[in-house]
Tab-separated table of C-alpha atoms in Angstrom:
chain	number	residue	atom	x	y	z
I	116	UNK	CA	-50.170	49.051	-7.255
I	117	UNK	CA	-50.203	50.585	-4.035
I	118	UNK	CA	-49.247	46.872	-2.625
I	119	UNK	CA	-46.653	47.203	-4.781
I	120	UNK	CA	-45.366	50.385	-3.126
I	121	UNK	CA	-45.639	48.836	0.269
I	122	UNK	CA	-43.883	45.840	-0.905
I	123	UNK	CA	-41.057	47.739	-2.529
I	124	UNK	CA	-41.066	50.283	0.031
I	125	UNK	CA	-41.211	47.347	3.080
I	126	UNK	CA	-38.124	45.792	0.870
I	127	UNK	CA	-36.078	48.827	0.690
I	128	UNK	CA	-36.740	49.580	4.954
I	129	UNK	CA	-35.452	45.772	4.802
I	130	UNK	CA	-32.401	46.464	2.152
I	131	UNK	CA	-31.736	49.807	3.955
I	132	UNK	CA	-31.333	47.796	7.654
I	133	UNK	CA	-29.535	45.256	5.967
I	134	UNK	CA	-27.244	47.559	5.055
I	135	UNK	CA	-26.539	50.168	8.306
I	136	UNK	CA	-26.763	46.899	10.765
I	137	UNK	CA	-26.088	43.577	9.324
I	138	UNK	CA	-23.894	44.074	6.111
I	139	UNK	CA	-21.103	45.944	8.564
I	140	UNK	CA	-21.402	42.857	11.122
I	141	UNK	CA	-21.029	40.484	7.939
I	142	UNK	CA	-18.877	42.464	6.200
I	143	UNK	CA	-16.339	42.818	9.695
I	144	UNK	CA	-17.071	38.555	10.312
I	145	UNK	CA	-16.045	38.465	6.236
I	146	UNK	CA	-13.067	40.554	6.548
I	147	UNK	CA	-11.822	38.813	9.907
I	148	UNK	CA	-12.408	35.195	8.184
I	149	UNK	CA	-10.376	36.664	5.223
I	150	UNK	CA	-7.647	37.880	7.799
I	151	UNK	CA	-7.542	35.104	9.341
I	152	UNK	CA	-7.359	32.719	6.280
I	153	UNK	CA	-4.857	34.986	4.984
I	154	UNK	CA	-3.038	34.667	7.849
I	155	UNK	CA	-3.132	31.058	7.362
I	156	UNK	CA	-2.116	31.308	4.547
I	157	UNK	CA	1.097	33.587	5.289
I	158	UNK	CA	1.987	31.130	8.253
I	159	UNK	CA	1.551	28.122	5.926
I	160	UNK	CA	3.855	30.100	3.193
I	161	UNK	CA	6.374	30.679	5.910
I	162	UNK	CA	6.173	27.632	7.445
I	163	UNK	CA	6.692	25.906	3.810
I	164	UNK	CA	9.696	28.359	3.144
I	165	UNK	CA	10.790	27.137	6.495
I	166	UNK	CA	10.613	23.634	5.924
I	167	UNK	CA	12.848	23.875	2.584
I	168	UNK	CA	15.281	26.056	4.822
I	169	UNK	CA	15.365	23.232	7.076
I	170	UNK	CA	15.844	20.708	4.319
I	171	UNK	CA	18.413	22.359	2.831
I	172	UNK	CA	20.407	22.642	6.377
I	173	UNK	CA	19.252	19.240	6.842
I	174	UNK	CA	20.709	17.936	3.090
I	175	UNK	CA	23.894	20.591	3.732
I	176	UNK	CA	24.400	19.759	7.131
I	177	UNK	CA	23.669	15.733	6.029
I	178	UNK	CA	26.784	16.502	2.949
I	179	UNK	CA	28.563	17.704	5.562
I	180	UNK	CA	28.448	14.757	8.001
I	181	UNK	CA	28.838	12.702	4.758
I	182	UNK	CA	32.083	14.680	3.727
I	183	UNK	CA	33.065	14.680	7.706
I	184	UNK	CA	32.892	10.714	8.072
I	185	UNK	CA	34.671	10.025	4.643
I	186	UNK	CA	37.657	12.293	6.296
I	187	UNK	CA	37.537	10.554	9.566
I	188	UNK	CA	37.457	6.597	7.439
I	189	UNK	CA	40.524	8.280	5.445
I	190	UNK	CA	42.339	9.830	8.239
I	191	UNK	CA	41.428	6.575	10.353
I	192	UNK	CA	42.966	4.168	7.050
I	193	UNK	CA	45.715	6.274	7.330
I	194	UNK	CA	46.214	5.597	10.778
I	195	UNK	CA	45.753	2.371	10.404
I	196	UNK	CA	48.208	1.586	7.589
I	197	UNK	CA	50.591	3.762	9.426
I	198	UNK	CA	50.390	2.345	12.378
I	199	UNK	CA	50.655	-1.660	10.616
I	200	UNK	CA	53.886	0.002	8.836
I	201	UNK	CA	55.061	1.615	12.039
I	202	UNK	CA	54.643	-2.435	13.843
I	203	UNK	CA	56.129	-4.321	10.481
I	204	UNK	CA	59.248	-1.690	11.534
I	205	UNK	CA	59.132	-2.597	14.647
I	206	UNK	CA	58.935	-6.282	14.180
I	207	UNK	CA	61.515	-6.670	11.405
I	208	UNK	CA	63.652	-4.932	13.715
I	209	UNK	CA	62.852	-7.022	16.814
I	210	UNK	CA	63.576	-10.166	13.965
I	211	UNK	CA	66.987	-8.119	13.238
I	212	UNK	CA	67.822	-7.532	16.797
I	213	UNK	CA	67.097	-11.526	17.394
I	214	UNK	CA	69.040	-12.244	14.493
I	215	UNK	CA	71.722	-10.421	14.916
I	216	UNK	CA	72.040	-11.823	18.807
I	217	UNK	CA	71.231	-15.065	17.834
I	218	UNK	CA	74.457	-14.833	15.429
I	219	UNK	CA	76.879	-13.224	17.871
I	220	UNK	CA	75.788	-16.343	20.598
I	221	UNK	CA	76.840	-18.914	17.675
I	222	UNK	CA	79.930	-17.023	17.460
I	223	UNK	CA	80.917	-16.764	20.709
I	224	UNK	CA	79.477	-20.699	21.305
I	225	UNK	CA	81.877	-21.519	18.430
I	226	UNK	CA	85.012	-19.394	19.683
I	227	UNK	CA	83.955	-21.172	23.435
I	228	UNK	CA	84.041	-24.653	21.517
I	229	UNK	CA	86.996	-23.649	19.586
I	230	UNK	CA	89.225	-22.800	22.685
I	231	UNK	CA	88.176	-25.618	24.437
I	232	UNK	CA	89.173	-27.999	21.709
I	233	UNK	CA	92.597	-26.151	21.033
I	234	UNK	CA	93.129	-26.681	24.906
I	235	UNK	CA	92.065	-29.882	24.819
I	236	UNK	CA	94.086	-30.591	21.710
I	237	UNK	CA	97.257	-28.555	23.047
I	238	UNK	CA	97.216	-31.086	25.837
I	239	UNK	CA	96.923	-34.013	23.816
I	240	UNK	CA	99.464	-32.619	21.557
I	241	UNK	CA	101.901	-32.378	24.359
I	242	UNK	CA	101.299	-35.828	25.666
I	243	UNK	CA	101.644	-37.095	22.461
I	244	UNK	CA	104.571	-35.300	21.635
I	245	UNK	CA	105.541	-36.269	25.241
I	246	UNK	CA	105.302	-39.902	24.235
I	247	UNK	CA	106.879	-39.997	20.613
I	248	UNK	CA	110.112	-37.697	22.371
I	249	UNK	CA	110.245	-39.734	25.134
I	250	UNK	CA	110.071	-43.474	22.557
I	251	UNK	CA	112.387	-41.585	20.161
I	252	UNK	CA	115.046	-40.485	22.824
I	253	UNK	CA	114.834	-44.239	24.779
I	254	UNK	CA	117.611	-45.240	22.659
I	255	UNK	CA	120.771	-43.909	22.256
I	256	UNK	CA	120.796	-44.150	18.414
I	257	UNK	CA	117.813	-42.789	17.996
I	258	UNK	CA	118.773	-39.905	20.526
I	259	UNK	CA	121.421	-39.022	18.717
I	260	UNK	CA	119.613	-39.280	14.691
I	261	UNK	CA	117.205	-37.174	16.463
I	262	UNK	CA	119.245	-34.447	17.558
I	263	UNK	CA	121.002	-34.786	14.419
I	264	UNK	CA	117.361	-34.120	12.346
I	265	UNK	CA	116.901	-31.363	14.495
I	266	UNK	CA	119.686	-29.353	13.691
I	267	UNK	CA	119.932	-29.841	10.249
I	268	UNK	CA	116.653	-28.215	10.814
I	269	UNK	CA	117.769	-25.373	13.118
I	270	UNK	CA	120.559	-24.954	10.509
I	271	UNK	CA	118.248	-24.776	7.291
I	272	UNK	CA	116.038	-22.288	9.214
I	273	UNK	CA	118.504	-20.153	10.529
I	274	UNK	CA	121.007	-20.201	7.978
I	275	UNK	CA	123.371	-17.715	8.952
I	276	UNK	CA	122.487	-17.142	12.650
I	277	UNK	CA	124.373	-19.671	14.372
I	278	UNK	CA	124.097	-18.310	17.907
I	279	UNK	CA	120.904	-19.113	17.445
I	280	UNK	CA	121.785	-22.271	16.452
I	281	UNK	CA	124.219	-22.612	19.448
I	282	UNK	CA	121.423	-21.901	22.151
I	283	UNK	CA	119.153	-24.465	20.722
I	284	UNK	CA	122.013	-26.995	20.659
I	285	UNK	CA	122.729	-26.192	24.228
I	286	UNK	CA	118.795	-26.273	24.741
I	287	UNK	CA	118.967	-29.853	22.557
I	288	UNK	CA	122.101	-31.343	24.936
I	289	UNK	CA	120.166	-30.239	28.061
I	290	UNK	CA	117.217	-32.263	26.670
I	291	UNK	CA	118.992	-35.089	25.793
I	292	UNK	CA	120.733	-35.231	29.059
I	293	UNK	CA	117.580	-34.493	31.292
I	294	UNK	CA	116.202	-37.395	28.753
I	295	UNK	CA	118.543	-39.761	29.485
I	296	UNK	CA	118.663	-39.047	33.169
I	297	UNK	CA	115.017	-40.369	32.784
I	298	UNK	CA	115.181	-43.431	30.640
């Protein structure tokens, strides 16, 4: 039994250096390891909390850019059909503005045409009237039926203004004479 003393009492020495000398040391290694995992596992807690701040700035901030470009493809459509609206204006205007030109040079082609054939008709109007006066007043019967015509004319027109009717007949001898000076 006395082994047994020295045995326990050898094991207790042992247990009692364990204890002042190494458990401290392990216990201090154990507590730093449990700091440090610990702090592990705070920095992987924060750095998870992190990340799902960041993802939900990223999915706001991706909403956001979303919401942004759907503005900027409406404001830009707007634009754009504004602007096409703004150049149909334009356009049919220009087409108005062509028109409308286009229409005064037809009128002004057709009052240029129209003058020129009046003129050109005035003159054949007098030489033709030239001729017929001058065939009708070759003969002296004629002259005279002619003259005749013409105031019965003068007369129906003017009815009761016959110094009217006097001039003419003075205008009508003067005619007749100047025609006869030239037949």
């Amino acid at each position: 039994m006395a082994v047994l003393f020295s045995e326990i009492f050898a094991f207790l020495i042992i247990l009692l250096v364990l204890y002042r000398y190494v458990w401290p040391v392990l216990s201090r290694m154990a507590t730093r390891q449990q700091d440090t995992i610990q702090a592990q596992v705070d920095a992987s807690e924060t750095a998870e909390r992190d990340l799902e701040e960041s993802q939900r700035r990223f999915e706001s901030a991706l909403v956001e850019a979303r919401d942004e470009v759907a503005k900027i493809r409406d404001t830009a459509r707007a634009d754009a059909e504004r602007i096409r609206e703004e150049l149909r204006e334009q356009a049919d205007r220009e087409v108005q503005r062509i028109r409308q030109r286009g229409a005064e040079q037809l009128i002004a082609q057709r009052d240029q045409t129209v003058r020129q054939l009046q003129g050109e008709m005035g003159g054949l109007m007098m030489a033709l009237a030239e001729r017929i006066i001058v065939e009708s007043l070759s003969h002296d019967e004629r002259r005279v039926s002619t003259v005749d015509h013409f105031l019965d004319e003068l007369d129906q027109m003017a009815g009761s203004e016959t110094n009217e009717v006097g001039a003419r007949l003075s205008v009508a001898s003067s005619m007749s004479s100047t025609s006869g000076s030239r037949a």
